[in-house]
Short mmCIF file of C-alpha atoms in Angstrom, two decimals:
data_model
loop_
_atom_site.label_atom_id
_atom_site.label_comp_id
_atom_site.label_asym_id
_atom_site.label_seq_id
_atom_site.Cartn_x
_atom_site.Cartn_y
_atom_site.Cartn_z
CA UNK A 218 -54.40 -45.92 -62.49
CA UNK A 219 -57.41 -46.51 -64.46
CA UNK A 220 -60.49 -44.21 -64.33
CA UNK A 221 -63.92 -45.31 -61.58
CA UNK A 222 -67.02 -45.19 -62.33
CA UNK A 223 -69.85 -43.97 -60.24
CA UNK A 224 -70.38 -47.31 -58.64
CA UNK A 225 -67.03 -47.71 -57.67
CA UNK A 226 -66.76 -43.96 -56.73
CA UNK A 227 -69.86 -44.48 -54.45
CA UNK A 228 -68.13 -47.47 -53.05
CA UNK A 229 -65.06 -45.93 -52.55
CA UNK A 230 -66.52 -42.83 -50.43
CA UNK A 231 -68.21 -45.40 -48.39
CA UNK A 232 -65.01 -47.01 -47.34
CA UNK A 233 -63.62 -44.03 -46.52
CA UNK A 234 -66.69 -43.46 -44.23
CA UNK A 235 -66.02 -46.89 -42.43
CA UNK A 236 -61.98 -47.11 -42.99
CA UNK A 237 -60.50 -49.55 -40.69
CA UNK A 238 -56.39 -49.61 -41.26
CA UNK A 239 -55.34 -52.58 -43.71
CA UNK A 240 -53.56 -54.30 -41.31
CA UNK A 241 -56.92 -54.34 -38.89
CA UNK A 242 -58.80 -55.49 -41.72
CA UNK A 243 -57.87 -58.84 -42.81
CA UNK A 244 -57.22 -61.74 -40.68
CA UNK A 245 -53.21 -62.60 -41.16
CA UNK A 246 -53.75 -65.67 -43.54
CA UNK A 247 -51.55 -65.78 -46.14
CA UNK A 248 -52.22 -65.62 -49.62
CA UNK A 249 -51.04 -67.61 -52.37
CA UNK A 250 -51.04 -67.64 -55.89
CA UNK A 251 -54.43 -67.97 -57.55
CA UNK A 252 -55.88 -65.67 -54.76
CA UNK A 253 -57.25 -61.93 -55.08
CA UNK A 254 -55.39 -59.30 -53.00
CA UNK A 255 -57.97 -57.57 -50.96
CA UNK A 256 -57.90 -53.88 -50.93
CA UNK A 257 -56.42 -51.95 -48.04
CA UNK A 258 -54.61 -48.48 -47.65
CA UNK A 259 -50.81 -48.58 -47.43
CA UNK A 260 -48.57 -45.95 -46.11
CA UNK A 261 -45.74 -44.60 -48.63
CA UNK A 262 -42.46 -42.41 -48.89
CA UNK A 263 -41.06 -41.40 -52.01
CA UNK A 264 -44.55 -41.57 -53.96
CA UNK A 265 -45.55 -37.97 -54.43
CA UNK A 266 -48.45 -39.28 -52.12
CA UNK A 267 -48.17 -40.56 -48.60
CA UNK A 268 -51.01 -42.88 -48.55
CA UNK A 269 -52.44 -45.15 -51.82
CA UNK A 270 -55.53 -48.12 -51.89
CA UNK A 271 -54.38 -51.40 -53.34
CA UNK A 272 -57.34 -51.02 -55.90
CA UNK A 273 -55.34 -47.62 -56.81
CA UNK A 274 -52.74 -50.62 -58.65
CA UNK A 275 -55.68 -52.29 -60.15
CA UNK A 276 -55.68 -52.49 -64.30
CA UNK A 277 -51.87 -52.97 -64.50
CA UNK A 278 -49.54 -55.56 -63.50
CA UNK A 279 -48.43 -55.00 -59.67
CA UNK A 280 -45.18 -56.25 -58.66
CA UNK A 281 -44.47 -55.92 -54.73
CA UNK A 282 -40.57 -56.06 -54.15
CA UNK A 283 -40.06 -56.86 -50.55
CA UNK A 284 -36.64 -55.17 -49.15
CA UNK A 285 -34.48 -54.09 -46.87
CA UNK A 286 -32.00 -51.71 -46.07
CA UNK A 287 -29.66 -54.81 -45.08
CA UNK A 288 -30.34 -56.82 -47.87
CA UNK A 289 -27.41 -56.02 -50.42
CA UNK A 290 -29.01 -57.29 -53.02
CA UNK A 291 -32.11 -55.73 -53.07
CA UNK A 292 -30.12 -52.22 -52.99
CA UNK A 293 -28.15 -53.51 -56.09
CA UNK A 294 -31.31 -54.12 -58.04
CA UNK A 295 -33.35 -50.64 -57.53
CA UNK A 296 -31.51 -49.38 -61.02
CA UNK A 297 -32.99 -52.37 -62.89
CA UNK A 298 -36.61 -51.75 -61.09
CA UNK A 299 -36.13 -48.20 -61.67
CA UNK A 300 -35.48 -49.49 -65.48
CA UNK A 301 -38.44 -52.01 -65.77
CA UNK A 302 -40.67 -49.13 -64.48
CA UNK A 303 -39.74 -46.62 -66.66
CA UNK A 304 -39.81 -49.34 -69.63
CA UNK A 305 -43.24 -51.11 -69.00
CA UNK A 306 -44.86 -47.44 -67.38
CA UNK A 307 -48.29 -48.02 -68.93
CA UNK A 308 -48.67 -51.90 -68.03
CA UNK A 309 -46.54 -51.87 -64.40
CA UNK A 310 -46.90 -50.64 -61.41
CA UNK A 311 -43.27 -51.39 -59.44
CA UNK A 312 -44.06 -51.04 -55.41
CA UNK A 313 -41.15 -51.76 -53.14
CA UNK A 314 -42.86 -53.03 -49.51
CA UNK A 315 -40.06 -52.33 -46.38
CA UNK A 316 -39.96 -55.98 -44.81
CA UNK A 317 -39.52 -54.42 -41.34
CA UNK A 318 -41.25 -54.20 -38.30
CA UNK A 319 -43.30 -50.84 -38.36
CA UNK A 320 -41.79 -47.87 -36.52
CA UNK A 321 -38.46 -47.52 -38.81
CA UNK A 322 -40.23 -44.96 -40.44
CA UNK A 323 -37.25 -42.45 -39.76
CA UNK A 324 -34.31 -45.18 -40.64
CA UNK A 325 -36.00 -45.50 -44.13
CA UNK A 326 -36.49 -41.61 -44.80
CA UNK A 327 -32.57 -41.47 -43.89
CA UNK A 328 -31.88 -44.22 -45.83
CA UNK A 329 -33.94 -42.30 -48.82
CA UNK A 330 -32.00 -38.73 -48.01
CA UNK A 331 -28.30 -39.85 -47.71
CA UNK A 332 -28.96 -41.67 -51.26
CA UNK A 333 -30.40 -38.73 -52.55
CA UNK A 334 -27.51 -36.91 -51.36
CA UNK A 335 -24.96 -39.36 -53.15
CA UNK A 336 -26.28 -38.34 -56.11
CA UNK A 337 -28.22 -41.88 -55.89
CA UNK A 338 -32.03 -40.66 -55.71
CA UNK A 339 -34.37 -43.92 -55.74
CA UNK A 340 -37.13 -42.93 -58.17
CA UNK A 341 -39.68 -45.83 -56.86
CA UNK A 342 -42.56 -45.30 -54.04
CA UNK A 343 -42.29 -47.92 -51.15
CA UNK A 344 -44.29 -48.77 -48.74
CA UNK A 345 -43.47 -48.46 -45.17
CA UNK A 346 -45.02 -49.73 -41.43
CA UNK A 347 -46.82 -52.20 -42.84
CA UNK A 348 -47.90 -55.27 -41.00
CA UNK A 349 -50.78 -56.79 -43.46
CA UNK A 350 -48.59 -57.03 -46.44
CA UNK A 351 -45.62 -59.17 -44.77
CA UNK A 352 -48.59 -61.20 -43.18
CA UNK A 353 -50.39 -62.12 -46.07
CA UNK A 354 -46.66 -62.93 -48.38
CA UNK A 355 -44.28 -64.52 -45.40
CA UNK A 356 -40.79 -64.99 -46.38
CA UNK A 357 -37.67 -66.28 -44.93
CA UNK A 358 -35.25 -64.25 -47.39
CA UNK A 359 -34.51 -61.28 -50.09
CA UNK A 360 -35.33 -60.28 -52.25
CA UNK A 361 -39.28 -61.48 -51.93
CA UNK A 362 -41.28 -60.49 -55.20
CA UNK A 363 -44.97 -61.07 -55.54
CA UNK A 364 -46.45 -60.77 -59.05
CA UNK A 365 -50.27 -59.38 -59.55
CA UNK A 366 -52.23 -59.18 -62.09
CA UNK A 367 -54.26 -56.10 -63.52
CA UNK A 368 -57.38 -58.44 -61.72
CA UNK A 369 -55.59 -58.70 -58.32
CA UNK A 370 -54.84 -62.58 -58.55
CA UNK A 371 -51.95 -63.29 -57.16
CA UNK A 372 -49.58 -65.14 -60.10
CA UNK A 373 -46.56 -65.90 -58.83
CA UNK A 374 -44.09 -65.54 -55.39
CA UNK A 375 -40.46 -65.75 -56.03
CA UNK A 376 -37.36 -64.37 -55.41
CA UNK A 377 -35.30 -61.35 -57.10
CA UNK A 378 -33.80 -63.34 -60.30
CA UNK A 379 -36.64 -64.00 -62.18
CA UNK A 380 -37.73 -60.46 -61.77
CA UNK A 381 -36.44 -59.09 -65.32
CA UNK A 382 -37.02 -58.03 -68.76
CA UNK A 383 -37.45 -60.84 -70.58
CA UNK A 384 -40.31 -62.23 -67.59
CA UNK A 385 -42.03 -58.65 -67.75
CA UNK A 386 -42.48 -58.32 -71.33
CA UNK A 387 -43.44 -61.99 -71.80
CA UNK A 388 -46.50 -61.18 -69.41
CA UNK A 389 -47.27 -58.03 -70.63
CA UNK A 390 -47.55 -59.56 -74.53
CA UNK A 391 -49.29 -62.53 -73.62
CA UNK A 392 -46.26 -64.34 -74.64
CA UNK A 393 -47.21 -66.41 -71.51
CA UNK A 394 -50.81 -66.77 -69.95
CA UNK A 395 -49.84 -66.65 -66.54
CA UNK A 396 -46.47 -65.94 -64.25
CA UNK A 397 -47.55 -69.64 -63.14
CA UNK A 398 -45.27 -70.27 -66.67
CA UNK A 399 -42.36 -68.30 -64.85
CA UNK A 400 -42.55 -69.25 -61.17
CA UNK A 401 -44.91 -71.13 -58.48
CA UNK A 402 -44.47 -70.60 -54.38
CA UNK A 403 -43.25 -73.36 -53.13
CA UNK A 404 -39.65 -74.55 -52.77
CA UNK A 405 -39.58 -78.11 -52.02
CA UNK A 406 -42.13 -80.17 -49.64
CA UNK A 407 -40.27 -79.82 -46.24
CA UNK A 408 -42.30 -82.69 -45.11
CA UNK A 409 -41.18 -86.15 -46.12
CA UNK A 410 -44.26 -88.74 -46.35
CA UNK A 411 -42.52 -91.67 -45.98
CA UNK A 412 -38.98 -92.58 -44.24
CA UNK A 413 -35.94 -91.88 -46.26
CA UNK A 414 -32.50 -93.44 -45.39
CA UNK A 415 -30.70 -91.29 -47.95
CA UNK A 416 -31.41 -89.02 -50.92
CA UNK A 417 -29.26 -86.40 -52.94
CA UNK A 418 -31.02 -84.56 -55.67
CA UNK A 419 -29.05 -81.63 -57.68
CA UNK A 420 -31.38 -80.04 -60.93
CA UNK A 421 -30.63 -76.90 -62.59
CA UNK A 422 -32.23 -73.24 -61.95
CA UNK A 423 -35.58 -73.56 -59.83
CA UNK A 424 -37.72 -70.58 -60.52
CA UNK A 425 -40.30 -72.01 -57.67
CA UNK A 426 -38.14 -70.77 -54.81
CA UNK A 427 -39.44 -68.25 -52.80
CA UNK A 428 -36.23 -66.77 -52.67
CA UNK A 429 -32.44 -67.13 -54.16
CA UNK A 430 -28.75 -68.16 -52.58
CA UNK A 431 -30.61 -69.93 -49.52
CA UNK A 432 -29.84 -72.19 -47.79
CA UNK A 433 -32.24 -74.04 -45.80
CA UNK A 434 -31.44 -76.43 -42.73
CA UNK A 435 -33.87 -78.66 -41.37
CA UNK A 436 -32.24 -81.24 -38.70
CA UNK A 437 -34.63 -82.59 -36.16
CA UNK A 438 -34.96 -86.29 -34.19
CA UNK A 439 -35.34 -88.02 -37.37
CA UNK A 440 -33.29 -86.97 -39.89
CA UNK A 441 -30.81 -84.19 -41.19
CA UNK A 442 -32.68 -82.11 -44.56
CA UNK A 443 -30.61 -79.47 -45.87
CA UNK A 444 -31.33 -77.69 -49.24
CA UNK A 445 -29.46 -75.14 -51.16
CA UNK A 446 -31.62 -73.18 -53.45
CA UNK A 447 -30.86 -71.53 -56.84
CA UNK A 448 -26.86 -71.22 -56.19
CA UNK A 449 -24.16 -70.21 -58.62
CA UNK A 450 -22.46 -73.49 -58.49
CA UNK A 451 -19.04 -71.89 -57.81
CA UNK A 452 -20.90 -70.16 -54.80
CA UNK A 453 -22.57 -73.26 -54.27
CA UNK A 454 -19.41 -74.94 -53.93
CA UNK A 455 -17.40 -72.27 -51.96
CA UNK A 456 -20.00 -72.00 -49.03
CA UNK A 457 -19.91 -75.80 -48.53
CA UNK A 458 -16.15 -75.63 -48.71
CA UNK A 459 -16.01 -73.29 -46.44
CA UNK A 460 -18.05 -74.89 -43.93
CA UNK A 461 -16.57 -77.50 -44.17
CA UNK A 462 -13.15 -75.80 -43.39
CA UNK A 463 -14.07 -72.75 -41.49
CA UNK A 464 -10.65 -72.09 -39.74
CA UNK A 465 -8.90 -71.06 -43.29
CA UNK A 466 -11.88 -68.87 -43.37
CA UNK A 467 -11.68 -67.20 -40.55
CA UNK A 468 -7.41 -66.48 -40.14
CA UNK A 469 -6.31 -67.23 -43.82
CA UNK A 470 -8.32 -67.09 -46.70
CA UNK A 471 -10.89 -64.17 -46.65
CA UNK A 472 -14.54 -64.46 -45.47
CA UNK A 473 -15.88 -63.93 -48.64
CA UNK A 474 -13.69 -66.10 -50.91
CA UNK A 475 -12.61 -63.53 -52.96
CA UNK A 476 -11.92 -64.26 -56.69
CA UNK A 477 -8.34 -63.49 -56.59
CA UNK A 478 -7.43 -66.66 -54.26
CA UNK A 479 -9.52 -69.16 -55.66
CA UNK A 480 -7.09 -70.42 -59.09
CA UNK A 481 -9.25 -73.09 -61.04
CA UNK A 482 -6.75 -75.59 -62.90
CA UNK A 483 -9.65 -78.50 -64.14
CA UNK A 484 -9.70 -78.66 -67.57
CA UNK A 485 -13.38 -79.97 -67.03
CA UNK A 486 -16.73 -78.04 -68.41
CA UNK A 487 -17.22 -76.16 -65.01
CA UNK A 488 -14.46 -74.19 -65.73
CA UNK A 489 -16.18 -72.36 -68.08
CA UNK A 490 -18.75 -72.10 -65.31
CA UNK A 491 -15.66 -69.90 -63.00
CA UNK A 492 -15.15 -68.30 -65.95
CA UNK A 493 -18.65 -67.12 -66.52
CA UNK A 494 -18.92 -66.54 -62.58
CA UNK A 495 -15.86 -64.05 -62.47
CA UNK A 496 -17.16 -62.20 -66.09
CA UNK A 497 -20.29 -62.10 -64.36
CA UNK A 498 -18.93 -60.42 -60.49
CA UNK A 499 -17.10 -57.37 -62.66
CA UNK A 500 -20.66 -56.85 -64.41
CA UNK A 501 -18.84 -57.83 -68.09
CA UNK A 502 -22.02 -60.32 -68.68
CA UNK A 503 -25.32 -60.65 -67.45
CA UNK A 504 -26.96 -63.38 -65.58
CA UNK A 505 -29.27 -65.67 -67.72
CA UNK A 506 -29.43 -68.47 -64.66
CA UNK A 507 -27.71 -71.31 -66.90
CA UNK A 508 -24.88 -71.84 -64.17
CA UNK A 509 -27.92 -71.86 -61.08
CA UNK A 510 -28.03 -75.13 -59.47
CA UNK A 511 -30.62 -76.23 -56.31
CA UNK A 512 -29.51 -79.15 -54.43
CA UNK A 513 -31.31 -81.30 -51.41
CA UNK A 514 -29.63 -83.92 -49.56
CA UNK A 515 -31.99 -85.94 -46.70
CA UNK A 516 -29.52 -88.22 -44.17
CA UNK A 517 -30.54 -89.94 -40.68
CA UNK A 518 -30.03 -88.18 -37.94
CA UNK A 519 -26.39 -89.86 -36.77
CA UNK A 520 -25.23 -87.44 -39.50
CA UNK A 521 -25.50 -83.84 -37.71
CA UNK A 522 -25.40 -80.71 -40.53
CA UNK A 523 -21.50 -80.68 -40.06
CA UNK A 524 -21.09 -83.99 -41.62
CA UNK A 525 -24.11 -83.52 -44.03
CA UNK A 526 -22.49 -80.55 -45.38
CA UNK A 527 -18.76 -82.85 -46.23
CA UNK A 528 -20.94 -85.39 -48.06
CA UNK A 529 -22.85 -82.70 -49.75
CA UNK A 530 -19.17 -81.09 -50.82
CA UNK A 531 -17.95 -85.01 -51.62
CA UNK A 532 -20.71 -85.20 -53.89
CA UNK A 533 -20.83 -82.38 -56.00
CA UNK A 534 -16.80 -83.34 -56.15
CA UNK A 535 -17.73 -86.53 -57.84
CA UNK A 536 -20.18 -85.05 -60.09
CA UNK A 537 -18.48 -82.32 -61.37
CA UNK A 538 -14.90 -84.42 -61.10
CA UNK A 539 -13.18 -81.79 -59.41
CA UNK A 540 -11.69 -81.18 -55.72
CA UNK A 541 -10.99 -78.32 -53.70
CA UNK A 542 -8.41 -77.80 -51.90
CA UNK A 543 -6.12 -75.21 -49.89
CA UNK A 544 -2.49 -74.76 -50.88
CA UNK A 545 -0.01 -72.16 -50.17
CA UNK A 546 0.97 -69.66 -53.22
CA UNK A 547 3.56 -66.97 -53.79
CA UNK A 548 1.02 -64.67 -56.13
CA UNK A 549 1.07 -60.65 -56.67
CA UNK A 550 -0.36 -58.82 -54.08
CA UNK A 551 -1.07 -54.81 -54.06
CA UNK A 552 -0.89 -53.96 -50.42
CA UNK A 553 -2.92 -51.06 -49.34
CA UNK A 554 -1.90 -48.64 -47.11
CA UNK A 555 -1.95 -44.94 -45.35
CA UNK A 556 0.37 -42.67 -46.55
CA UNK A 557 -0.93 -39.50 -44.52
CA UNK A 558 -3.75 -38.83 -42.02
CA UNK A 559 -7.15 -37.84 -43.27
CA UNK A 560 -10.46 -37.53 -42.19
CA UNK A 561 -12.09 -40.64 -43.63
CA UNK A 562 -14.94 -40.90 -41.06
CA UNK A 563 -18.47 -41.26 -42.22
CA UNK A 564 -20.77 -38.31 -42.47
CA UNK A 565 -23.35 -40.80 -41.83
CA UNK A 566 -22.59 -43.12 -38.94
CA UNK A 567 -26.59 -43.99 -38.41
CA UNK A 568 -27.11 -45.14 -41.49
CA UNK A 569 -26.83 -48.99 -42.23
CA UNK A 570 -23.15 -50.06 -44.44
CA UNK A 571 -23.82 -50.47 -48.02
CA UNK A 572 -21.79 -50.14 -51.17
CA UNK A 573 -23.02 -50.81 -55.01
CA UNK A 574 -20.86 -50.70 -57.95
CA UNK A 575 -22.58 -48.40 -60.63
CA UNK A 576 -21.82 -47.63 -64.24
CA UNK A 577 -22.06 -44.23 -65.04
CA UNK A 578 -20.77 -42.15 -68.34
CA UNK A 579 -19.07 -45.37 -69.51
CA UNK A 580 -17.06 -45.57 -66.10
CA UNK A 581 -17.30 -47.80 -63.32
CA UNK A 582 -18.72 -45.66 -60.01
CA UNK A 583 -17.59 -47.65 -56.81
CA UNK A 584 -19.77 -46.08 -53.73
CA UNK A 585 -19.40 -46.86 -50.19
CA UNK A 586 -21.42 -45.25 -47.10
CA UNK A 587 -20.49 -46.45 -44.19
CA UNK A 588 -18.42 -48.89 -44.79
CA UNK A 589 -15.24 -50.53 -43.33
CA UNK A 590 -11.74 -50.23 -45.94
CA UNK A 591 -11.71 -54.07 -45.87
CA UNK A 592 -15.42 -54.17 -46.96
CA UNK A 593 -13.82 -51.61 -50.08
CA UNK A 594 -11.16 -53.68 -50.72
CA UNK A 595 -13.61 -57.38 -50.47
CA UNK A 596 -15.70 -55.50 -53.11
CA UNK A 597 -12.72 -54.63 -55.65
CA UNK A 598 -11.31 -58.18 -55.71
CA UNK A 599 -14.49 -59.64 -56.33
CA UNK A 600 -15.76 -56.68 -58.83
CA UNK A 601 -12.49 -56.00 -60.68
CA UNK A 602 -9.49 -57.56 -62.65
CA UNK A 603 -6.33 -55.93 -60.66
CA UNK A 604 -4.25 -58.09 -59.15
CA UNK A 605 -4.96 -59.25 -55.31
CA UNK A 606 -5.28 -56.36 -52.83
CA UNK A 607 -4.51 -56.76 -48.99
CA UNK A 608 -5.90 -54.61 -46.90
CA UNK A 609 -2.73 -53.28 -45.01
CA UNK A 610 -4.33 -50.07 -43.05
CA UNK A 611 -5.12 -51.00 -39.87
CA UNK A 612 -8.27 -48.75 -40.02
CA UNK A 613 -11.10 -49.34 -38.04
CA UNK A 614 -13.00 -46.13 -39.00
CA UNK A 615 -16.48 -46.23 -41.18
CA UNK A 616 -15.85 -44.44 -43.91
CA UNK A 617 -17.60 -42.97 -47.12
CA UNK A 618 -15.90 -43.35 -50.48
CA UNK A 619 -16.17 -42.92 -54.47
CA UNK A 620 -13.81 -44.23 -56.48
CA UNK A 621 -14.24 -43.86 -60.27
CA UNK A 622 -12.62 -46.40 -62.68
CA UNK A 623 -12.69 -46.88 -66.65
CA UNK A 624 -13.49 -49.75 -68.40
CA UNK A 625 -9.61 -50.50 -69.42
CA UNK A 626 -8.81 -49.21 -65.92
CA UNK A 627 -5.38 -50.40 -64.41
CA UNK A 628 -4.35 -50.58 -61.02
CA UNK A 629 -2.21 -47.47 -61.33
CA UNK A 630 -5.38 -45.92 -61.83
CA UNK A 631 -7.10 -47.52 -58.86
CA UNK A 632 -4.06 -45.93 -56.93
CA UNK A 633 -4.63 -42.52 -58.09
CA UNK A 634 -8.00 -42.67 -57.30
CA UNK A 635 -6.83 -44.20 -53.35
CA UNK A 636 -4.60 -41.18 -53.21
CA UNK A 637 -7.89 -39.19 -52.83
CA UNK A 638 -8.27 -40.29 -49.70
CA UNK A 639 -4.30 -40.87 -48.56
CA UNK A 640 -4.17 -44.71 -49.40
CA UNK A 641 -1.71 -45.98 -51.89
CA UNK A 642 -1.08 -49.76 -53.08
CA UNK A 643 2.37 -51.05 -52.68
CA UNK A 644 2.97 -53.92 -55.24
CA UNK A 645 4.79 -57.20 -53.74
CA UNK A 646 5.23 -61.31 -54.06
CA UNK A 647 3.35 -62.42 -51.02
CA UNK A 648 2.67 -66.46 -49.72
CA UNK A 649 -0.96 -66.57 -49.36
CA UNK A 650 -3.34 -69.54 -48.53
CA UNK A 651 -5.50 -69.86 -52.18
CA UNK A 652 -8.05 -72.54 -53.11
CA UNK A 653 -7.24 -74.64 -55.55
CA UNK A 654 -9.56 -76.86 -57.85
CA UNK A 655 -8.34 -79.21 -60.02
CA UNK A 656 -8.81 -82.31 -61.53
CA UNK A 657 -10.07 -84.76 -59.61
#
């Protein structure tokens, strides 16, 4: 934080003498890009100091990560913030901002401890009961990240993807004048000027949403709007498929399509788009955005969301000349089960489910606090390259869990590591319900 002089210090002991709390301060307009940030006081944990002033960030880039203990994905990113911090220490300040209603105070410091206590420590100060903060940068979804400058002009408002290395270091060098280059606030005009009987637009990654993996429904007396923002096309085309066909969803096919029954057959280029998905779930490559598609469809209103989403699905069919269908398979299955009673309940039954995949010493740290065995096994089909596992258990106990898994790891290994906790995997032929694209 850069050094004051006597002005500022003068003006700074006066507002201490007259210090209203920020969020009594400012009316609750919200900012937007081009804006200055006012200053205010904000309440932290984890900071080495419980309170800071927002012209305590000034002279370095501020970046305000909204989060939450629910949102999975913000969790999964604190080792890459933690990273960017420690990387860009003398040009960033990093300042996660709790996007809950104040009085959790106690949920977050427990959130903080049991991490710390996992051997997961978060090294980054975030700010907690705020109610000024969320006012002046509304959001629907997160990760929410708002991009300062060392002036306090608001640059940019976007959502966790562009938030990286290359982004950081092309501000901090000048290599771009403004995040405006990166990422502007809005998502799409929600309000149509002028009546439209029909539209479908699909373009590539859009870096001015306000947030990622959304999608947005907008069906009133006039017309059906529905927009899917900066989606992995294979997620992109799962989520409609599974709207569309909920029932396999719900008794066959798991929630989450997991990798293991979806088999792609097309020989067309978005199979090298699966491909690049699946690398990209077990952490083999990293995500440059390429396969990120937004897509908007406007209909009249005899066409409720229901049918809105089976055109949607119909067209991205066409386009990509592929279908999607359900089929019954005879595949290898690894069916998990007890083999002895054990004490697998949570030490930590207040705190909120989560469970990250970490690499650590060249290995592959699963962690789960919390956490259901079906969430466990959900998270190894889609994170690793054994063959299908069925959860066969029957538990309905939270548990905690660590499973620890080389790079070349087989599932013989995975089983060894199970037997930790009295679970074994029973290899057999099984007829599941898969998804199968093909050629159209």
């Amino acid at each position: 934080m850069r050094n004051l002089n006597n002005i500022h210090w003068l003006y700074t002991i006066l507002l201490m003498l007259v210090y209203v709390p920020i969020g009594a301060q400012t009316k609750n307009v919200a900012i937007h890009i081009g804006d200055t940030i006012p200053d205010g006081q904000v309440q932290l944990l984890n900071a080495g100091l419980s309170t800071a002033t927002l012209f305590d960030y000034r002279g370095k880039w501020l970046i305000l990560d909204f989060w939450s203990t629910y949102c999975l994905a913000c969790i999964g990113s604190f080792p890459k913030l933690e990273h960017l911090q420690q990387q860009y220490s003398d040009q960033l300040n990093l300042l996660l901002v709790v996007s809950d209603k104040p009085g959790t105070e106690q949920k977050y410091r427990d959130f903080l401890t049991m991490r710390a206590s996992r051997h997961m420590p978060l090294g980054l100060p975030t700010v907690i009961n705020d109610t000024q903060l969320v006012a002046w940068f509304p959001h629907k979804g997160l990760p929410h990240v708002v991009w300062i400058d060392p002036e306090g002009v608001v640059r940019a408002i976007t959502g966790g993807p562009p938030l990286n290395t290359e982004n950081v270091k092309a501000l901090i060098t000048g290599k771009v004048s403004t995040v405006n280059d990166i990422a502007t606030d809005h998502i799409v005009n929600e309000e149509i000027e002028k009546p439209v009987i029909y539209r479908s637009q699909l373009w590539g990654f859009d870096p001015s949403s306000p947030g990622s993996d959304n999608t947005l429904i907008l069906a009133d007396s006039i017309r059906t709007h529905i927009i899917m923002a900066n989606r992995f096309l294979p997620m992109m085309l799962l989520e409609l498929f599974r709207r569309k066909f909920p029932d396999q969803f719900t008794t066959g096919i798991v929630a989450d399509y997991a990798d293991k029954q979806i088999i792609v057959k097309t020989s067309k280029p978005i199979r090298a788009i699966f491909d690049r998905f699946y690398r990209l779930r077990r952490g083999e490559i990293s995500n440059d955005l390429v396969d990120y598609f937004s897509y908007e469809v406007v209909l009249p209103k005899i066409y409720d969301v229901p049918a809105s989403l089976a055109i949607m699905l119909a067209d991205l069919e066409r386009v990509f000349q592929v279908q999607i269908a359900v089929e019954k398979r005879k595949v290898p299955v690894l069916n998990l089960v007890q083999t002895r009673e054990v004490k697998l309940k949570t030490g930590f039954p207040t705190t909120r489910s989560f469970i990250e995949v970490l690499s650590e010493n060249g290995k592959q740290h699963l962690s789960g606090t919390n956490i259901s065995i079906s969430t466990v096994v959900n998270t190894i089909n889609t994170r690793f390259n054994f063959p299908f596992i069925k959860n066969g258990t029957m538990a309905e106990d939270s548990i905690d869990l660590d499973l620890y898994l080389s790079a070349d790891a087989t599932w013989a290994d995975l089983n060894l590591e199970f037997g930790k906790y009295g679970l074994t995997l029973k290899p057999t032929i099984q007829e599941l319900e898969v998804i199968v694209i093909s050629d159209r």
